Short mmCIF file of C-alpha atoms in Angstrom, two decimals:
data_model
loop_
_atom_site.label_atom_id
_atom_site.label_comp_id
_atom_site.label_asym_id
_atom_site.label_seq_id
_atom_site.Cartn_x
_atom_site.Cartn_y
_atom_site.Cartn_z
CA MET A 1 132.24 162.41 58.75
CA ASN A 2 134.52 161.67 55.77
CA LEU A 3 134.33 158.66 53.47
CA GLU A 4 137.30 156.89 55.07
CA THR A 5 135.81 157.16 58.53
CA MET A 6 132.47 155.77 57.29
CA LYS A 7 134.25 152.79 55.69
CA ASN A 8 136.10 152.04 58.92
CA LEU A 9 132.83 152.29 60.88
CA ASP A 10 131.06 149.93 58.48
CA LEU A 11 133.95 147.51 58.78
CA HIS A 12 133.78 147.56 62.58
CA ILE A 13 130.01 147.04 62.52
CA CYS A 14 130.37 144.07 60.14
CA LEU A 15 133.07 142.54 62.32
CA PHE A 16 130.89 143.00 65.42
CA ILE A 17 127.88 141.35 63.75
CA LEU A 18 130.05 138.49 62.49
CA LEU A 19 131.55 137.90 65.93
CA PHE A 20 128.09 138.12 67.60
CA PHE A 21 126.49 135.54 65.35
CA SER A 22 129.49 133.21 65.51
CA SER A 23 129.33 133.31 69.32
CA CYS A 24 125.56 132.60 69.22
CA ILE A 25 126.18 129.62 66.98
CA LYS A 26 128.75 128.30 69.46
CA ILE A 27 126.36 128.81 72.37
CA ASN A 28 123.53 127.08 70.55
CA ALA A 29 125.84 124.29 69.53
CA GLN A 30 126.76 123.78 73.17
CA LYS A 31 123.09 123.74 74.29
CA ASN A 32 121.85 121.47 71.52
CA THR A 33 124.47 118.75 71.65
CA PRO A 34 122.86 115.50 70.49
CA TYR A 35 121.71 113.01 73.12
CA GLU A 36 124.33 110.34 72.45
CA ASN A 37 122.55 107.35 74.03
CA LYS A 38 118.84 107.61 73.34
CA ASN A 39 118.15 104.53 75.46
CA GLU A 40 119.08 106.56 78.54
CA LEU A 41 115.80 108.42 78.00
CA LEU A 42 113.90 105.21 78.68
CA GLY A 43 112.50 104.67 82.15
CA LYS A 44 110.56 106.67 84.67
CA TRP A 45 111.06 110.38 85.32
CA GLU A 46 109.41 111.92 88.39
CA GLU A 47 108.65 115.42 89.58
CA LYS A 48 109.88 116.45 93.00
CA GLY A 49 106.82 117.72 94.81
CA SER A 50 104.08 117.00 97.30
CA SER A 51 102.49 113.55 97.48
CA ASP A 52 99.07 115.08 96.81
CA ASN A 53 100.05 116.54 93.42
CA THR A 54 102.50 114.47 91.40
CA PHE A 55 103.65 114.20 87.81
CA SER A 56 105.74 111.50 86.18
CA ILE A 57 106.63 110.34 82.67
CA ASN A 58 107.57 106.80 81.74
CA PHE A 59 109.28 106.43 78.36
CA SER A 60 109.24 102.77 77.36
CA GLN A 61 109.86 102.56 73.62
CA ILE A 62 112.15 104.15 71.01
CA LYS A 63 111.91 103.54 67.26
CA GLY A 64 114.49 105.48 65.27
CA ASP A 65 114.06 109.10 66.31
CA SER A 66 110.54 108.47 67.68
CA ILE A 67 109.93 107.97 71.38
CA PHE A 68 106.75 106.71 73.08
CA GLY A 69 105.67 107.06 76.68
CA GLN A 70 102.95 107.64 79.22
CA TYR A 71 102.48 110.33 81.80
CA CYS A 72 100.67 110.17 85.13
CA ALA A 73 99.39 113.40 86.66
CA VAL A 74 97.72 113.56 90.08
CA ALA A 75 96.22 116.99 90.77
CA LYS A 76 93.82 118.87 93.06
CA GLY A 77 95.03 117.11 96.17
CA GLY A 78 94.50 113.64 94.68
CA ARG A 79 90.95 114.33 93.50
CA LYS A 80 91.93 114.28 89.80
CA ILE A 81 93.99 111.38 88.47
CA ASP A 82 95.08 111.75 84.85
CA CYS A 83 96.61 108.29 84.57
CA ASP A 84 95.93 104.77 83.36
CA THR A 85 96.96 101.45 84.88
CA ASP A 86 97.40 99.88 81.43
CA GLU A 87 100.40 100.72 79.27
CA ILE A 88 98.80 103.20 76.88
CA PHE A 89 101.12 105.63 75.12
CA ASN A 90 99.70 109.13 75.49
CA ILE A 91 103.00 110.83 74.59
CA LYS A 92 104.59 110.49 71.13
CA GLY A 93 107.65 112.54 70.30
CA ILE A 94 110.52 113.11 67.89
CA ILE A 95 114.02 113.21 69.38
CA LYS A 96 116.21 116.00 67.97
CA ASP A 97 119.49 116.72 69.69
CA ASN A 98 118.60 117.12 73.38
CA THR A 99 114.99 118.02 72.69
CA ILE A 100 111.80 116.02 72.22
CA GLU A 101 108.97 117.66 70.30
CA ALA A 102 105.94 115.78 71.61
CA VAL A 103 102.24 115.39 70.96
CA PHE A 104 100.17 114.23 73.93
CA ASN A 105 96.64 113.27 74.95
CA SER A 106 95.19 113.11 78.44
CA PHE A 107 93.45 110.11 80.00
CA PHE A 108 90.27 112.17 80.21
CA ASP A 109 89.16 113.56 76.85
CA ALA A 110 91.91 116.01 75.85
CA LYS A 111 93.55 115.46 72.45
CA ASN A 112 96.52 116.75 70.45
CA GLY A 113 98.42 118.89 72.92
CA ASN A 114 102.02 119.87 72.17
CA ALA A 115 104.92 119.81 74.58
CA LYS A 116 108.62 120.53 74.39
CA ILE A 117 110.82 118.23 76.44
CA VAL A 118 114.43 119.25 77.01
CA ILE A 119 117.16 117.23 78.72
CA VAL A 120 119.66 119.43 80.58
CA ASP A 121 122.24 118.23 83.10
CA GLY A 122 120.42 114.94 83.65
CA LEU A 123 117.07 116.62 84.31
CA LEU A 124 114.00 116.50 82.10
CA ARG A 125 112.19 119.78 81.51
CA TRP A 126 108.53 119.48 80.43
CA MET A 127 106.86 122.54 78.86
CA ILE A 128 103.41 122.58 77.25
CA THR A 129 103.53 124.74 74.12
CA LYS A 130 99.95 124.10 73.03
CA ASP A 131 97.06 123.13 75.30
CA PRO A 132 95.11 120.06 74.20
CA ALA A 133 91.41 120.40 73.52
CA GLY A 134 89.61 118.96 76.53
CA GLU A 135 90.20 118.10 80.19
CA TYR A 136 93.76 117.37 81.29
CA TYR A 137 95.85 117.72 84.46
CA ALA A 138 99.47 117.61 83.29
CA PRO A 139 101.31 120.70 84.57
CA LYS A 140 102.22 123.56 82.21
CA GLU A 141 105.85 123.23 83.24
CA SER A 142 107.71 120.69 85.33
CA THR A 143 111.24 119.53 86.06
CA LEU A 144 111.65 115.77 86.50
CA PHE A 145 114.52 113.55 87.53
CA LYS A 146 115.29 109.99 86.48
CA THR A 147 114.30 107.43 89.09
CA LYS A 148 116.66 104.64 89.93
CA ASN A 149 114.20 101.80 90.20
CA ILE A 150 115.17 98.22 90.75
CA SER A 151 115.26 96.72 87.29
CA LYS A 152 112.57 94.23 86.34
CA SER A 153 115.33 92.06 84.90
CA VAL A 154 116.67 91.42 88.41
CA SER A 155 116.02 87.93 89.80
CA PHE A 156 114.11 87.47 93.04
CA ASN A 157 117.24 86.34 94.86
CA ASP A 158 119.21 89.39 93.71
CA PHE A 159 116.31 91.65 94.69
CA TYR A 160 115.94 89.97 98.07
CA GLU A 161 119.68 90.08 98.81
CA SER A 162 119.73 93.83 98.10
CA LEU A 163 117.26 94.52 100.92
CA PRO A 164 118.19 95.40 104.51
CA TYR A 165 117.22 93.05 107.33
CA LEU A 166 114.59 94.31 109.76
CA LYS A 167 114.95 93.43 113.43
CA PHE A 168 112.06 92.26 115.63
CA PRO A 169 109.90 93.67 117.01
CA ILE A 170 108.75 95.53 113.91
CA ASP A 171 105.97 98.06 114.43
CA THR A 172 104.31 101.01 112.70
CA LYS A 173 106.52 103.60 114.41
CA SER A 174 109.76 101.87 113.49
CA LEU A 175 108.62 101.41 109.88
CA GLU A 176 107.70 105.09 109.54
CA LEU A 177 111.30 106.01 110.45
CA LEU A 178 112.59 104.07 107.43
CA THR A 179 112.64 105.81 104.04
CA GLY A 180 112.68 102.65 101.92
CA LYS A 181 113.63 102.71 98.26
CA LYS A 182 111.51 102.90 95.14
CA CYS A 183 111.02 99.68 93.27
CA ASP A 184 109.10 98.07 90.45
CA ASP A 185 106.09 95.89 91.21
CA ILE A 186 107.45 92.65 89.75
CA PHE A 187 107.72 91.01 93.20
CA PHE A 188 104.88 93.02 94.79
CA ASN A 189 101.60 91.22 95.44
CA TYR A 190 98.39 92.87 96.61
CA ASP A 191 94.81 92.40 95.43
CA PHE A 192 93.12 95.65 94.38
CA ASP A 193 90.88 96.84 91.56
CA LYS A 194 93.39 97.99 88.93
CA SER A 195 90.62 99.56 86.86
CA TYR A 196 89.81 101.90 89.76
CA PHE A 197 93.05 102.37 91.72
CA ILE A 198 96.62 103.16 90.78
CA ILE A 199 99.73 102.60 92.91
CA ASP A 200 101.43 105.77 94.02
CA THR A 201 105.15 105.56 94.84
CA LEU A 202 105.80 101.90 95.62
CA LYS A 203 108.75 101.43 97.98
CA VAL A 204 110.36 98.40 99.54
CA THR A 205 111.27 98.83 103.21
CA GLY A 206 113.14 95.67 104.15
CA LYS A 207 113.02 91.94 104.83
CA PHE A 208 113.00 89.31 107.56
CA GLU A 209 113.05 85.51 107.66
CA VAL A 210 111.18 82.96 109.74
CA ASN A 211 111.65 79.19 109.37
CA ASN A 212 113.47 79.60 106.04
CA LEU A 213 110.58 81.55 104.55
CA LYS A 214 111.19 85.05 103.24
CA PHE A 215 109.09 88.10 104.11
CA ILE A 216 109.29 91.51 102.42
CA ILE A 217 107.62 94.70 103.64
CA TYR A 218 106.41 97.22 101.05
CA ASN A 219 105.11 100.76 101.50
CA PHE A 220 102.67 102.38 99.05
CA SER A 221 99.45 104.32 98.57
CA LEU A 222 96.52 103.66 96.26
CA LEU A 223 94.87 106.58 94.52
CA SER A 224 91.42 106.63 92.99
CA GLU A 225 89.23 109.17 91.24
CA GLY A 226 87.53 111.39 93.79
CA GLU A 227 88.55 109.41 96.89
CA ALA A 228 91.45 109.21 99.26
CA GLY A 229 91.95 105.53 98.52
CA GLU A 230 94.46 103.69 100.69
CA SER A 231 97.32 105.75 102.05
CA ASP A 232 100.73 105.02 103.52
CA VAL A 233 100.07 101.27 103.61
CA TYR A 234 102.69 98.82 104.89
CA LEU A 235 102.19 95.34 103.50
CA VAL A 236 103.98 92.06 104.20
CA ASN A 237 104.52 89.68 101.28
CA ALA A 238 105.46 86.09 102.16
CA PHE A 239 107.64 84.03 99.82
CA SER A 240 108.94 80.48 99.82
CA GLU A 241 112.65 79.76 100.06
CA ASN A 242 112.94 79.79 96.25
CA GLY A 243 110.98 83.04 95.87
CA SER A 244 107.47 81.75 95.07
CA TYR A 245 104.76 84.10 96.32
CA LEU A 246 102.61 82.72 99.17
CA ASP A 247 100.38 85.35 100.83
CA ASN A 248 100.14 88.99 101.98
CA LEU A 249 98.95 90.93 105.01
CA VAL A 250 98.38 94.64 105.64
CA ILE A 251 100.08 95.63 108.87
CA SER A 252 99.77 99.41 108.87
CA GLY A 253 98.09 102.29 107.04
CA ARG A 254 94.72 103.82 106.24
CA LEU A 255 92.39 101.66 104.17
CA GLY A 256 89.10 102.96 102.84
CA GLY A 257 87.48 105.85 101.04
CA GLU A 258 85.52 108.91 102.05
CA GLY A 259 82.59 107.09 103.68
CA ALA A 260 84.51 104.69 105.91
CA ALA A 261 88.11 104.02 106.79
CA ASP A 262 90.08 101.43 108.72
CA ILE A 263 93.30 102.64 110.33
CA TYR A 264 95.79 99.81 110.86
CA SER A 265 98.68 99.86 113.33
CA GLY A 266 100.70 96.68 113.60
CA LYS A 267 103.41 94.99 115.58
CA LEU A 268 105.35 91.94 114.39
CA ILE A 269 106.99 89.52 116.77
CA SER A 270 108.63 86.69 114.84
CA SER A 271 105.79 84.66 113.29
CA GLU A 272 103.05 86.44 115.25
CA PHE A 273 101.43 89.59 113.91
CA PHE A 274 99.37 91.84 116.17
CA ILE A 275 97.25 94.29 114.21
CA LYS A 276 95.25 97.04 115.91
CA ILE A 277 92.49 98.35 113.68
CA LYS A 278 90.52 101.52 114.30
CA GLU A 279 87.39 101.40 112.17
CA ALA A 280 86.47 105.04 111.63
CA HIS A 281 83.01 104.77 110.09
CA TYR A 282 81.30 108.00 109.29
CA GLU A 283 78.71 109.34 106.90
CA SER A 284 78.04 112.95 105.96
CA SER A 285 76.21 112.67 102.64
CA THR A 286 72.88 112.28 104.45
CA GLY A 287 73.35 115.41 106.52
CA LEU A 288 74.03 113.41 109.68
CA ASP A 289 77.61 114.32 110.56
CA TYR A 290 79.18 112.00 113.08
CA ILE A 291 82.28 109.92 113.61
CA VAL A 292 82.25 106.58 115.38
CA PHE A 293 85.51 104.81 116.19
CA ILE A 294 85.39 101.07 116.67
CA ASN A 295 88.69 99.71 117.93
CA LYS A 296 89.63 96.09 117.55
CA THR A 297 92.74 93.97 117.77
CA LYS A 298 93.43 91.03 115.49
CA GLN A 299 96.18 88.56 116.15
CA TYR A 300 97.51 86.79 113.06
CA ARG A 301 100.07 84.13 112.60
CA PHE A 302 101.65 82.64 109.53
CA ASN A 303 100.64 79.01 109.16
CA PHE A 304 103.75 77.20 107.93
CA SER A 305 101.69 74.21 106.80
CA THR A 306 99.19 76.06 104.61
CA HIS A 307 101.59 78.94 103.87
CA LYS A 308 98.84 81.46 104.63
CA PHE A 309 98.21 84.17 107.20
CA GLU A 310 95.38 83.21 109.55
CA VAL A 311 93.49 84.98 112.34
CA LEU A 312 94.15 83.60 115.82
CA ASN A 313 91.71 85.87 117.61
CA GLU A 314 89.77 89.09 117.22
CA LYS A 315 88.84 91.41 120.07
CA TYR A 316 86.84 94.64 120.13
CA ASP A 317 87.29 97.54 122.52
CA CYS A 318 83.81 97.90 124.00
CA SER A 319 84.38 101.07 126.00
CA ASN A 320 82.91 103.35 123.31
CA LEU A 321 80.11 101.03 122.15
CA ASN A 322 76.79 101.80 123.81
CA PHE A 323 74.22 99.38 122.39
CA ASN A 324 71.14 101.33 123.49
CA SER A 325 72.45 104.50 121.82
CA PHE A 326 73.22 102.54 118.70
CA TYR A 327 69.70 101.11 118.65
CA GLU A 328 68.19 104.59 118.95
CA GLN A 329 70.40 105.85 116.09
CA VAL A 330 69.27 103.05 113.79
CA LYS A 331 65.63 103.51 114.77
CA MET A 332 65.75 107.28 114.19
CA SER A 333 67.46 106.89 110.82
CA PHE A 334 64.80 104.41 109.73
CA GLN A 335 61.99 106.69 110.85
CA GLN A 336 63.59 109.57 108.93
CA SER A 337 64.02 107.35 105.84
CA ASN A 338 67.81 107.65 105.95
CA THR A 339 68.15 104.13 104.57
CA ASN A 340 71.51 104.77 102.92
CA ILE A 341 73.13 105.41 106.29
CA ILE A 342 71.69 102.13 107.58
CA VAL A 343 73.00 100.18 104.60
CA GLY A 344 76.33 101.97 104.31
CA ASP A 345 77.34 102.36 107.93
CA TYR A 346 75.16 100.78 110.60
CA SER A 347 75.19 97.40 108.87
CA LEU A 348 78.96 97.29 109.39
CA LYS A 349 78.63 97.67 113.15
CA ILE A 350 76.46 94.64 113.92
CA LYS A 351 79.42 92.35 114.56
CA PRO A 352 81.21 94.57 117.12
CA TYR A 353 77.97 95.33 118.96
CA LEU A 354 77.11 91.64 119.17
CA TYR A 355 80.61 91.03 120.53
CA CYS A 356 80.27 93.73 123.19
CA THR A 357 76.56 93.26 123.91
CA PRO A 358 75.76 89.59 123.26
CA LEU A 359 72.25 88.60 122.28
CA SER A 360 70.08 87.95 125.35
CA VAL A 361 66.47 87.88 126.52
CA GLN A 362 66.86 91.49 127.63
CA ASN A 363 67.88 92.81 124.20
CA VAL A 364 66.48 90.34 121.66
CA ASP A 365 63.57 92.68 120.85
CA LYS A 366 65.95 95.48 119.94
CA TYR A 367 68.21 93.22 117.89
CA ASN A 368 65.14 91.92 116.06
CA ASP A 369 64.08 95.51 115.33
CA ILE A 370 67.56 96.31 114.00
CA ALA A 371 67.39 93.28 111.73
CA TYR A 372 64.00 94.47 110.47
CA TYR A 373 65.34 97.98 109.80
CA LEU A 374 68.29 96.50 107.92
CA GLY A 375 66.03 94.35 105.74
CA GLN A 376 63.59 97.17 105.03
CA SER A 377 66.51 99.43 104.07
CA GLY A 378 67.97 96.92 101.60
CA ALA A 379 70.81 95.53 103.71
CA TYR A 380 69.51 92.00 103.16
CA PRO A 381 72.71 89.96 103.77
CA GLU A 382 73.35 91.74 107.08
CA SER A 383 69.71 91.33 108.08
CA ILE A 384 69.82 87.61 107.29
CA SER A 385 73.06 87.12 109.26
CA LEU A 386 71.58 88.77 112.34
CA LEU A 387 68.26 86.92 112.03
CA ASP A 388 70.08 83.60 111.66
CA ILE A 389 71.69 84.26 115.04
CA ILE A 390 68.37 85.27 116.59
CA THR A 391 66.42 82.25 115.26
CA CYS A 392 69.22 79.89 116.26
CA GLN A 393 69.28 81.16 119.86
CA TYR A 394 65.52 81.77 120.08
CA PRO A 395 63.93 79.32 117.59
CA THR A 396 60.36 80.01 118.76
CA ARG A 397 60.50 83.75 118.14
CA VAL A 398 57.70 84.08 115.59
CA VAL A 399 58.34 87.51 114.07
CA ALA A 400 62.02 86.72 113.51
CA TRP A 401 61.06 83.93 111.08
CA LEU A 402 58.84 86.29 109.10
CA ASN A 403 61.60 88.91 108.90
CA LEU A 404 64.10 86.24 107.90
CA ALA A 405 61.82 84.86 105.19
CA ASP A 406 61.19 88.34 103.75
CA ALA A 407 64.94 89.08 103.56
CA GLN A 408 65.67 85.69 101.98
CA TRP A 409 62.92 86.25 99.41
CA ALA A 410 64.38 89.66 98.55
CA MET A 411 67.71 87.92 97.94
CA THR A 412 65.89 85.48 95.56
CA ASP A 413 66.76 82.62 97.92
CA TYR A 414 63.27 81.24 97.39
CA GLN A 415 63.78 77.71 98.77
CA ASP A 416 65.10 78.89 102.14
CA ALA A 417 62.49 81.65 102.19
CA LYS A 418 59.66 79.08 101.78
CA LYS A 419 61.05 77.06 104.69
CA SER A 420 61.20 80.17 106.85
CA TYR A 421 57.63 81.17 105.88
CA GLN A 422 56.47 77.63 106.75
CA LYS A 423 58.24 77.83 110.11
CA TYR A 424 56.57 81.20 110.74
CA TYR A 425 53.12 79.83 109.84
CA LYS A 426 53.65 76.74 112.01
CA LEU A 427 54.65 78.83 115.05
CA MET A 428 51.65 81.12 114.55
CA LYS A 429 49.38 78.08 114.80
CA GLU A 430 51.22 76.45 117.69
CA LYS A 431 51.16 79.65 119.73
CA LYS A 432 47.50 80.15 118.81
CA LYS A 433 48.15 83.55 117.32
CA ASP A 434 45.58 85.37 115.23
CA LEU A 435 46.07 83.83 111.78
CA LYS A 436 44.29 86.78 110.21
CA LYS A 437 47.42 88.82 110.94
CA ILE A 438 49.49 86.67 108.58
CA PRO A 439 50.23 88.77 105.45
CA LYS A 440 48.48 87.42 102.32
CA TYR A 441 51.77 87.26 100.41
CA VAL A 442 52.99 84.58 102.84
CA TYR A 443 50.36 82.11 101.60
CA GLU A 444 51.15 82.98 97.99
CA ARG A 445 54.87 82.47 98.45
CA ILE A 446 54.47 79.19 100.30
CA LYS A 447 52.46 77.82 97.38
CA GLU A 448 54.92 78.97 94.69
#
């Protein structure tokens, strides 16, 4: 190869390198165009995925090139919730072109993780570049889209007018066919423990009006650490004509945790609300695996004088409630020292069993035994309630007064307990019972 040829080759190589790098610069310039309106980053970004595992980021503050936000990660089928109900910034980043270089912490104990956030074609790409030290459940990578929530600056009237009207009758099946739309919680009212639960995907389904009052139906789930929480709940919020909140009522959904759950299925007919509730109480932590369904129907109406929902009647389905079997279950659990199942489950069933098998001469002994088992297991309020019924209907039943007094004393209701002990002592004398069988502590407590 001669000198001239080598010079021409060098020249071609140099031109190729120059063209290559200039094209790379153009490509990079196209990818890294600055984000012109930083405020468009503000708001909630959500991952498209299953309801059991979700990830979202809410950016709520920008100062210069710094941006602050909070993520919420629900993982392991809802068993791990890396979120906080308070506005605590766990993401802090620097905006550069279309990229955010972020430092993040988890809501467990993880600190100082690094993530790269890139905005491309209206989507937010989250990539962890350095794992934080500790427990966290944010995904390694995720693509999120900007949610179009109803702005919190919207007035109630504007919000209400934007909603579709729902036609009566409204029931669980018809509501489940509606997709609803995501919304903020500014006009949403529901009492729950915000230190324990978080709202997952709040939607508004629609509205209806009765006697100039306004009703809005919301759909949501509540998530909690280690439990299923409340899922796919439909809730009615009642408002006055000018938008003042009045009351709320659950009309559909699953309410409860792992140990017990109430399954609601409702039907609305104008101002009357019929709610069928299947109480699925079960307990497996004690080794006794069983499921008992207690079905009841509650009829509500909205009282236009008090502006509150009120119960008109409550009925239980008695077809699956065998009192004698229930008594044997409670007795066996007490004999086997399974007191937690008595307190946590059986105590909840007293009301439906009394409804289906009213107290009578034929069963008062068994009801008295159940009350005793409840009290000895620590379910004092339930024991007292049942014994109040027994002593009211059978005021000369001696042992019931002793059981009642013991439960009242355990609840530190000493004045009522003394009266019950005195009643017990008086009946023992009147019926000429063996006074030597009176426990010594009864005399001591009467004197105190």
